[in-house]
PDB file of C-alpha atoms in Angstrom:
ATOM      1  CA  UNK A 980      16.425   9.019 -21.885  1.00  0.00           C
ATOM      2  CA  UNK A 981      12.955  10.068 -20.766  1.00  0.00           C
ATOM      3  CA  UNK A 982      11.831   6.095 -20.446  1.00  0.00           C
ATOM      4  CA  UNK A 983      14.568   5.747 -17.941  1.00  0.00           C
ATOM      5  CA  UNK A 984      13.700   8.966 -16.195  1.00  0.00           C
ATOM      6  CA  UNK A 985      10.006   8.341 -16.075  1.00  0.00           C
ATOM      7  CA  UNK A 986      10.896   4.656 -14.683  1.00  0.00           C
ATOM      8  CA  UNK A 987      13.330   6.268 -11.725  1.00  0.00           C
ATOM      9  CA  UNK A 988      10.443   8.883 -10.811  1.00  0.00           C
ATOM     10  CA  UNK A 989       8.544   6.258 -10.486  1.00  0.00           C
ATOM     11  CA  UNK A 990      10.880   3.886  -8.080  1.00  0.00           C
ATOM     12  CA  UNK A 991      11.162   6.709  -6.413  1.00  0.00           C
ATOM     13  CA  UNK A 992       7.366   7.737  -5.834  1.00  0.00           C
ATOM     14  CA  UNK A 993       6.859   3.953  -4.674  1.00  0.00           C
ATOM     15  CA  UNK A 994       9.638   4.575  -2.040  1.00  0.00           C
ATOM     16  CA  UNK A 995       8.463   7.483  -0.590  1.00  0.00           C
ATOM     17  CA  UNK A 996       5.138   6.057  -0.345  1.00  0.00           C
ATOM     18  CA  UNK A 997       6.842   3.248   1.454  1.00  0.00           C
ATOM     19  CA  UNK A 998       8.349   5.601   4.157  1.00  0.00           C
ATOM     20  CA  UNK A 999       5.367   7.244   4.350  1.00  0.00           C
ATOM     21  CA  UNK A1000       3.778   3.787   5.463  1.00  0.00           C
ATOM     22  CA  UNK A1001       6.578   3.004   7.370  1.00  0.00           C
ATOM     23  CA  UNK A1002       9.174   0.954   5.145  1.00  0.00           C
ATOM     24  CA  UNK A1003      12.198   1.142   3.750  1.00  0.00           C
ATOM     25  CA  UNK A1004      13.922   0.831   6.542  1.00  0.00           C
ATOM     26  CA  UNK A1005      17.504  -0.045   5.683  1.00  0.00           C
ATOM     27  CA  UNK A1006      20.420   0.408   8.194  1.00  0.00           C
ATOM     28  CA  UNK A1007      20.273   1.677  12.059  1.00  0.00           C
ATOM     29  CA  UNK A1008      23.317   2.502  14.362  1.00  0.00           C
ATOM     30  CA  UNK A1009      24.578   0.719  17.091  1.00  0.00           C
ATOM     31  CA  UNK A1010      21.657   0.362  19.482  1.00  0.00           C
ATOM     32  CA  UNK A1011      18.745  -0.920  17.396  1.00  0.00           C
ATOM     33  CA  UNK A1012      17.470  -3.798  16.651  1.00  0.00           C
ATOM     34  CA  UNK A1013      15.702  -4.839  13.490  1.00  0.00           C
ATOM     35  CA  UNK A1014      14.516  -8.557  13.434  1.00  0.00           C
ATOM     36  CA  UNK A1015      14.257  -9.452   9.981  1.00  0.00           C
ATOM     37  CA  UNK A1016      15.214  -7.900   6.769  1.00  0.00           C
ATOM     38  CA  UNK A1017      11.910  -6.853   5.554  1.00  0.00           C
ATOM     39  CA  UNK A1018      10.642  -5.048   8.949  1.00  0.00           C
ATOM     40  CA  UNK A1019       9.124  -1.831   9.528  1.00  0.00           C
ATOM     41  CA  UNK A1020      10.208   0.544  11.911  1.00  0.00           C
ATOM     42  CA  UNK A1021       7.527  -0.183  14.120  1.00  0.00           C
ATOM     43  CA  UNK A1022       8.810  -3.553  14.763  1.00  0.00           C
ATOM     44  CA  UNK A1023      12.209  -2.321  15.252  1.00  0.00           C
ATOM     45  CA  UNK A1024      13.237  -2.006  18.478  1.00  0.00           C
ATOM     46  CA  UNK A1025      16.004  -0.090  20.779  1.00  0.00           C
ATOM     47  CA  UNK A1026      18.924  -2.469  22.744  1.00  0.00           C
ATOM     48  CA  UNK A1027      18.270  -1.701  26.684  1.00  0.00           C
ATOM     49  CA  UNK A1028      21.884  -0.873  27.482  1.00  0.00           C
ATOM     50  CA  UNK A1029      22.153   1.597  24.838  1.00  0.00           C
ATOM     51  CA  UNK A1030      19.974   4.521  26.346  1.00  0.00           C
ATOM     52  CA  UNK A1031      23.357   5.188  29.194  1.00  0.00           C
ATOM     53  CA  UNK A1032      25.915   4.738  26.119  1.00  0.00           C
ATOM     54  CA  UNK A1033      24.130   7.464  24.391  1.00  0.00           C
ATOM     55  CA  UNK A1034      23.167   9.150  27.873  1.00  0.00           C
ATOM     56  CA  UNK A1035      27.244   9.380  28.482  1.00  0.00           C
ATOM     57  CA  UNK A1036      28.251  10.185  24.744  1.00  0.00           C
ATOM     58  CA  UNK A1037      25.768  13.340  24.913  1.00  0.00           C
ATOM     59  CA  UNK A1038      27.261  13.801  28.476  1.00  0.00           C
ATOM     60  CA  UNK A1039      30.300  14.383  27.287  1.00  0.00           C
ATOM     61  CA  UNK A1040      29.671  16.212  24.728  1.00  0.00           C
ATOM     62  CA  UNK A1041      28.057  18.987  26.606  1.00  0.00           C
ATOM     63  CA  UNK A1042      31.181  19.393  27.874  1.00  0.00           C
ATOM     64  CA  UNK A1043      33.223  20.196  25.052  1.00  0.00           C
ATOM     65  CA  UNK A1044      34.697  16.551  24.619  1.00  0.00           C
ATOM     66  CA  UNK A1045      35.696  16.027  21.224  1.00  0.00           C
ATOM     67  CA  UNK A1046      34.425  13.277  18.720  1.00  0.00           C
ATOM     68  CA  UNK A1047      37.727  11.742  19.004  1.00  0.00           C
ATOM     69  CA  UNK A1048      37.900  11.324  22.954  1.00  0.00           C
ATOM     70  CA  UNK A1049      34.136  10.435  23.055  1.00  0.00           C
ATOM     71  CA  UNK A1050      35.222   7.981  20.758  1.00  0.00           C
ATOM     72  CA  UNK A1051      38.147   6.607  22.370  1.00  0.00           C
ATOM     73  CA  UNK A1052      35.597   5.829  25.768  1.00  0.00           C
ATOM     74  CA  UNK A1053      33.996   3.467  23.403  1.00  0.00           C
ATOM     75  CA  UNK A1054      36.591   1.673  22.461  1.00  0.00           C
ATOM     76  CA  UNK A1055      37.646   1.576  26.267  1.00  0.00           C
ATOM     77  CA  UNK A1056      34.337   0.409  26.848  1.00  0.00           C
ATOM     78  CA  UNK A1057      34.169  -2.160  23.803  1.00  0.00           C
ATOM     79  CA  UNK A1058      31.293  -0.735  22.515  1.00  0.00           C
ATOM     80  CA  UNK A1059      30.520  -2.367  19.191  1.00  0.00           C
ATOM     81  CA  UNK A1060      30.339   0.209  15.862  1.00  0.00           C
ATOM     82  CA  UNK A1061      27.069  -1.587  14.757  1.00  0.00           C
ATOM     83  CA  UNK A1062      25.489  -4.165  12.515  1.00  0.00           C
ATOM     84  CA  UNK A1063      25.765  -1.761   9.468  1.00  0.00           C
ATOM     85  CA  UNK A1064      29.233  -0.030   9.922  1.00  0.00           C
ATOM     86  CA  UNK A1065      32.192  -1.129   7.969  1.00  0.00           C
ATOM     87  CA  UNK A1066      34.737  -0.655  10.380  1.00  0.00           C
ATOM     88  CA  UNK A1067      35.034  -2.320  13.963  1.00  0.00           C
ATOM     89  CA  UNK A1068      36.933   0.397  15.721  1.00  0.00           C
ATOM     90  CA  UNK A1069      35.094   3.811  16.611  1.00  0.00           C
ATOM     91  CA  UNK A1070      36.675   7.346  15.309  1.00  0.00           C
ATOM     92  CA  UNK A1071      35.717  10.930  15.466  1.00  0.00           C
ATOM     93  CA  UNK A1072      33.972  10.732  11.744  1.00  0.00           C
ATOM     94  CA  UNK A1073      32.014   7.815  12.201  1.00  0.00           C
ATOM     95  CA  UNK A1074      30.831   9.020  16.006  1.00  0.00           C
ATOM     96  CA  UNK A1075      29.577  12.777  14.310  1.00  0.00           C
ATOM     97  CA  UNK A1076      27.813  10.564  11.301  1.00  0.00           C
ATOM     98  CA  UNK A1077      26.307   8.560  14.569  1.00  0.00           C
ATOM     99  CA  UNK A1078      25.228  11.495  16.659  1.00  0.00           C
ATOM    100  CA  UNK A1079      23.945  13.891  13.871  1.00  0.00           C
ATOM    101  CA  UNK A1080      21.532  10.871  13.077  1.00  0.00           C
ATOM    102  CA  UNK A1081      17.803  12.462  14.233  1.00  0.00           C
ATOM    103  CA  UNK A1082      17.302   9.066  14.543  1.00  0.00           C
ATOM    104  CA  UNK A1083      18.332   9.796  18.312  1.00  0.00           C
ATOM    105  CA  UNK A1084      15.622  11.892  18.762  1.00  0.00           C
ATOM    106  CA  UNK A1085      12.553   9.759  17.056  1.00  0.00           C
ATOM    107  CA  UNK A1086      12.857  11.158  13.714  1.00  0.00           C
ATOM    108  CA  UNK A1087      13.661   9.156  10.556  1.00  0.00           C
ATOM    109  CA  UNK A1088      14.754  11.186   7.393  1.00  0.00           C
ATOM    110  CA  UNK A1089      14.617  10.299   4.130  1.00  0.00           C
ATOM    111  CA  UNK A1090      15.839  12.285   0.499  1.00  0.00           C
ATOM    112  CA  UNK A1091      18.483  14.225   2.621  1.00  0.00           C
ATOM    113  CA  UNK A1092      20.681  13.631  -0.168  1.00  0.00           C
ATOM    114  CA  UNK A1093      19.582  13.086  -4.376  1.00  0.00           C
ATOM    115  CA  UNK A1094      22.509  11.119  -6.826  1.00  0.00           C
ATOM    116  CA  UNK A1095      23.088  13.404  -9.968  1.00  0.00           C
ATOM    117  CA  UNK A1096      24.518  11.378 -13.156  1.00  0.00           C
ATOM    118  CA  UNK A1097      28.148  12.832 -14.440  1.00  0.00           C
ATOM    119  CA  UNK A1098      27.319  12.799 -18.146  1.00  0.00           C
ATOM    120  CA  UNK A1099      30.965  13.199 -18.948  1.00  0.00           C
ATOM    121  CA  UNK A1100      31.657   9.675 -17.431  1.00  0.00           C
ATOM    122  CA  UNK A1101      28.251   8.132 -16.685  1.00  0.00           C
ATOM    123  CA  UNK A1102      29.374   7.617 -13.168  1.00  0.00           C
ATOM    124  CA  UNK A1103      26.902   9.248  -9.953  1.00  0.00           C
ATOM    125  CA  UNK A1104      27.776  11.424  -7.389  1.00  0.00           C
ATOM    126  CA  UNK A1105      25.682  12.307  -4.599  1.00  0.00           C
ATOM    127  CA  UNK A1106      24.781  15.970  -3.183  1.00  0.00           C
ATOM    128  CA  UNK A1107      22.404  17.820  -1.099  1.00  0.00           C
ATOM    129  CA  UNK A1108      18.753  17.404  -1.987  1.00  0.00           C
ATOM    130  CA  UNK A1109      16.274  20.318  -2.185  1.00  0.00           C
ATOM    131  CA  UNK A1110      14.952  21.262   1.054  1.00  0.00           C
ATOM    132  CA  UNK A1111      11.311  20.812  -0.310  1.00  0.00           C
ATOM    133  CA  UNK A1112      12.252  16.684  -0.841  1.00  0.00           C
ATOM    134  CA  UNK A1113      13.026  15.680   2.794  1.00  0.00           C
ATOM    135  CA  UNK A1114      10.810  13.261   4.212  1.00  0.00           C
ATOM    136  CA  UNK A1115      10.258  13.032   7.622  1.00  0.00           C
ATOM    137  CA  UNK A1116       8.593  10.295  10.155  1.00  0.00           C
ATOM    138  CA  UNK A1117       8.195  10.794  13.876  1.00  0.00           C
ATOM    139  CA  UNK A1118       8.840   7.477  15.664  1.00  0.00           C
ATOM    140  CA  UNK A1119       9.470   8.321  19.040  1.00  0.00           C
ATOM    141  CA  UNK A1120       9.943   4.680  20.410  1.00  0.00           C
ATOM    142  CA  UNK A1121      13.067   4.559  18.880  1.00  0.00           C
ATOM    143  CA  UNK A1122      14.160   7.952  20.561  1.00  0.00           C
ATOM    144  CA  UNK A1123      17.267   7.562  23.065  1.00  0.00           C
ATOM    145  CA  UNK A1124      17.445  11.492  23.452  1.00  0.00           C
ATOM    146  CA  UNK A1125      14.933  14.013  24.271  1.00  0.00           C
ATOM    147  CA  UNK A1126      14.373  16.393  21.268  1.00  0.00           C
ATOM    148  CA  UNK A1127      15.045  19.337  23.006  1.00  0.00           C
ATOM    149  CA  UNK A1128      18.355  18.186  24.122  1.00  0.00           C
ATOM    150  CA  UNK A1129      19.557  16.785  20.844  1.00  0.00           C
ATOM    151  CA  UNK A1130      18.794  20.119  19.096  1.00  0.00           C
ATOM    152  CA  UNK A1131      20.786  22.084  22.023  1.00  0.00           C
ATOM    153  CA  UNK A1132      23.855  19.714  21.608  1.00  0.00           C
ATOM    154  CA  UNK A1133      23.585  20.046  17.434  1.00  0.00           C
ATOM    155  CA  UNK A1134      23.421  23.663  17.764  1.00  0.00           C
ATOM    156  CA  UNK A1135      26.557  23.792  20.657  1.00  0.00           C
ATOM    157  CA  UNK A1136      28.492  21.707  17.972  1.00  0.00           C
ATOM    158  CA  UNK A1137      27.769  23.540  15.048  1.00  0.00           C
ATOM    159  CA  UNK A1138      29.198  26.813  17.010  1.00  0.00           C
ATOM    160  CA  UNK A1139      31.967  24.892  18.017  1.00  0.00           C
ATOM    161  CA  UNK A1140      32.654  23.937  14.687  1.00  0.00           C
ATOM    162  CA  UNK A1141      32.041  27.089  12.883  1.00  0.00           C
ATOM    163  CA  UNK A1142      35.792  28.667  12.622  1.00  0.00           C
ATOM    164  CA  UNK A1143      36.489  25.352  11.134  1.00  0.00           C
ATOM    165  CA  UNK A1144      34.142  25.482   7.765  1.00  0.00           C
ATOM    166  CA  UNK A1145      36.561  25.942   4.687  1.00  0.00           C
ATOM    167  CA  UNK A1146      33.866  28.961   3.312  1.00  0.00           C
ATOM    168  CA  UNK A1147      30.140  30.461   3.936  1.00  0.00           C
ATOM    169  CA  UNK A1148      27.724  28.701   1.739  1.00  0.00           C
ATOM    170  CA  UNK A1149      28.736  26.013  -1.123  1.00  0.00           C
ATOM    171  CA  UNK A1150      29.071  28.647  -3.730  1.00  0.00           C
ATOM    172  CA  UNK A1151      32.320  29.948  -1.847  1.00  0.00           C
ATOM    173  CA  UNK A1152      33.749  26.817  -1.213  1.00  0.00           C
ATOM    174  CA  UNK A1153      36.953  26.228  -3.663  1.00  0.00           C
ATOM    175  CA  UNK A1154      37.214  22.606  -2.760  1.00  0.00           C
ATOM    176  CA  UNK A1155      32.946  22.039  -3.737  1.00  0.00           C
ATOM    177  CA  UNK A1156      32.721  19.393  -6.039  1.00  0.00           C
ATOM    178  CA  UNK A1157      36.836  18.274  -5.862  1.00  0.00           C
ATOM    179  CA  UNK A1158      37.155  14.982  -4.863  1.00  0.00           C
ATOM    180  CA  UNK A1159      39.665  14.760  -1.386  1.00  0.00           C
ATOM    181  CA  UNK A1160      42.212  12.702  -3.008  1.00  0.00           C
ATOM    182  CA  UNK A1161      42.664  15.542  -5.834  1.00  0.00           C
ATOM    183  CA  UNK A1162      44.463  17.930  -3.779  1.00  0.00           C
ATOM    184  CA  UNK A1163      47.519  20.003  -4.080  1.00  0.00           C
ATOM    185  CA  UNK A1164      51.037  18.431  -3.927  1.00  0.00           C
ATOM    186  CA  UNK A1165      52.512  17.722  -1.712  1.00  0.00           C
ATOM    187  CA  UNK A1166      49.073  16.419  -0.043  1.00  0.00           C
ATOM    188  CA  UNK A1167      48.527  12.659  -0.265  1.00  0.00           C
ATOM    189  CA  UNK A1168      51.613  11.660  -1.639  1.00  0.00           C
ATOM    190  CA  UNK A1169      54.284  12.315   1.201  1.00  0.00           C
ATOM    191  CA  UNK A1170      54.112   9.211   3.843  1.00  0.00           C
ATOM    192  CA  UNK A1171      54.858   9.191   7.181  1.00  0.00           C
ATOM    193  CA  UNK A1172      58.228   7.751   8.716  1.00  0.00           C
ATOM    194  CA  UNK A1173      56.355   5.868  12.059  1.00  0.00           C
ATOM    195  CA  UNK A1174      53.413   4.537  10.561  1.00  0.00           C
ATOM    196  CA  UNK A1175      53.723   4.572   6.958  1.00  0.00           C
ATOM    197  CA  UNK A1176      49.949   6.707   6.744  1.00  0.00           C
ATOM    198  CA  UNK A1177      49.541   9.671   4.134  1.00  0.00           C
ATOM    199  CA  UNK A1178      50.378  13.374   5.228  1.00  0.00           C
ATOM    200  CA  UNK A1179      47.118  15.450   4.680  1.00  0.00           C
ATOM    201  CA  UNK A1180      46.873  18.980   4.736  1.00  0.00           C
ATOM    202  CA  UNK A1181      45.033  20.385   7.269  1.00  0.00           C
ATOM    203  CA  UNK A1182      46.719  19.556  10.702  1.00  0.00           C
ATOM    204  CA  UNK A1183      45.244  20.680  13.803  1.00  0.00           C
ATOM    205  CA  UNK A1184      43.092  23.285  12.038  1.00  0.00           C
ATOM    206  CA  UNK A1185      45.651  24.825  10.039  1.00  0.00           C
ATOM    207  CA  UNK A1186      44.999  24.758   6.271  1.00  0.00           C
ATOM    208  CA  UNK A1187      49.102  25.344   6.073  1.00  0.00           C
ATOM    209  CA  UNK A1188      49.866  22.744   7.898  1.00  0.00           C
ATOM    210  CA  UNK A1189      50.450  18.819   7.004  1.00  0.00           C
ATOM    211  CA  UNK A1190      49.371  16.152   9.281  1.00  0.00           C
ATOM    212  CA  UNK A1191      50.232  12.329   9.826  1.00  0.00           C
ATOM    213  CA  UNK A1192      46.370  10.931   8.765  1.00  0.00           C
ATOM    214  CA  UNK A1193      47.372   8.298  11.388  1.00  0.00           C
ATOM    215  CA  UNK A1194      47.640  11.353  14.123  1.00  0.00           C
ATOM    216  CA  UNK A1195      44.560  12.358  13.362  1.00  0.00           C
ATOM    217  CA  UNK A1196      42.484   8.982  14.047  1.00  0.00           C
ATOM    218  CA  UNK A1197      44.804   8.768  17.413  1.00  0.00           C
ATOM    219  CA  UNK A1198      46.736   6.179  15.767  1.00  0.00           C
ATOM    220  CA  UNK A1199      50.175   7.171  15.482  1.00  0.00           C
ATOM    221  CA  UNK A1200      52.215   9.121  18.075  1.00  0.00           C
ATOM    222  CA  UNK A1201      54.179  11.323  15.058  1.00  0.00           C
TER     223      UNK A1201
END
């Protein structure tokens, strides 16, 4: 036990002297460019006709457009997701993991979140790192939004979102450290009749209410 601890502080003292120095650079969002696999981020670069994409998405945003409209413009505009994303279509999740990226602003981040071993299973889960372990690295050629203006639309959305959060703080959250697909019947097991997608609790805000999961990626008219 303490020989594989003492080796994983140490990984993880090389890496952040690696940030630190400008490496580890390991997957960007759609408008950057990275030319080979082993590049720092000073070599990485920004795509030219990304600044109005991101110029219209904060646009839009101002103006109380949701993730998922914002989202449906890209696909409108064939927009790809990017070189790192899983999925070729955009959404509302994937668009708020996109724009809450400081990356947009010149900032790369590092240690946001820390993997803590389950003992019980030997399996990992991730969660929130200590404030005192963030890295940060100003690199404000790769910057497609003026910091000022990202932290005003963060701070709009996170009021906009507020009424939404299931409790204050992570100690009054019942559903911290559930998995989503353990959830109460009849959640996740009831499908729907036009699509064939899972029923989730939640629908339009309502924590009483069940949803088509298809509805809420704008994929099924039920």
């Amino acid at each position: 036990e303490a020989y594989n601890q003492d080796t994983a502080l140490r990984i993880r003292r090389s890496q952040r002297n690696r940030f630190a120095q400008g490496g580890v650079v390991q997957s960007f969002p759609y408008g950057y460019v990275k030319p080979h696999p082993h590049a720092s981020d000073s070599e990485c670069s920004k795509l030219p006709d990304a600044d109005s994409v991101y110029y219209e998405i904060f646009r839009r945003l101002e103006e109380r457009q949701t993730f998922a409209q914002v989202a449906d413009w890209l696909n409108e505009q064939g927009i790809p997701t990017g070189p790192a994303c899983q999925v070729e279509k955009w959404n509302g999740s994937l668009l708020a993991t996109v724009v809450r990226n400081p990356i947009l602003k010149g900032v790369r981040q590092r240690n946001r979140r820390v993997t803590k071993r389950i003992n019980k299973t030997g399996k990992r889960k991730t969660e929130p790192a200590p404030a005192d372990m963030l890295l940060e690295r100003q690199v404000p050629h790769l910057a497609f939004i003026e910091p000022e203006r990202y932290d005003r639309v963060i701070r709009l959305l996170a009021q906009r979102g507020e009424k939404y959060r299931r409790a204050d703080g992570v100690r009054n959250d019942p559903r911290a450290g559930i998995p989503k697909k353990q959830t109460r019947w009849p959640g996740q097991q009831l499908r729907c009749g036009v699509c064939g997608r899972l029923y989730v609790w939640g629908g339009h805000g309502r924590k009483d209410r069940m949803m088509c999961n298809g509805a809420r990626e704008h994929k099924c008219w039920n």
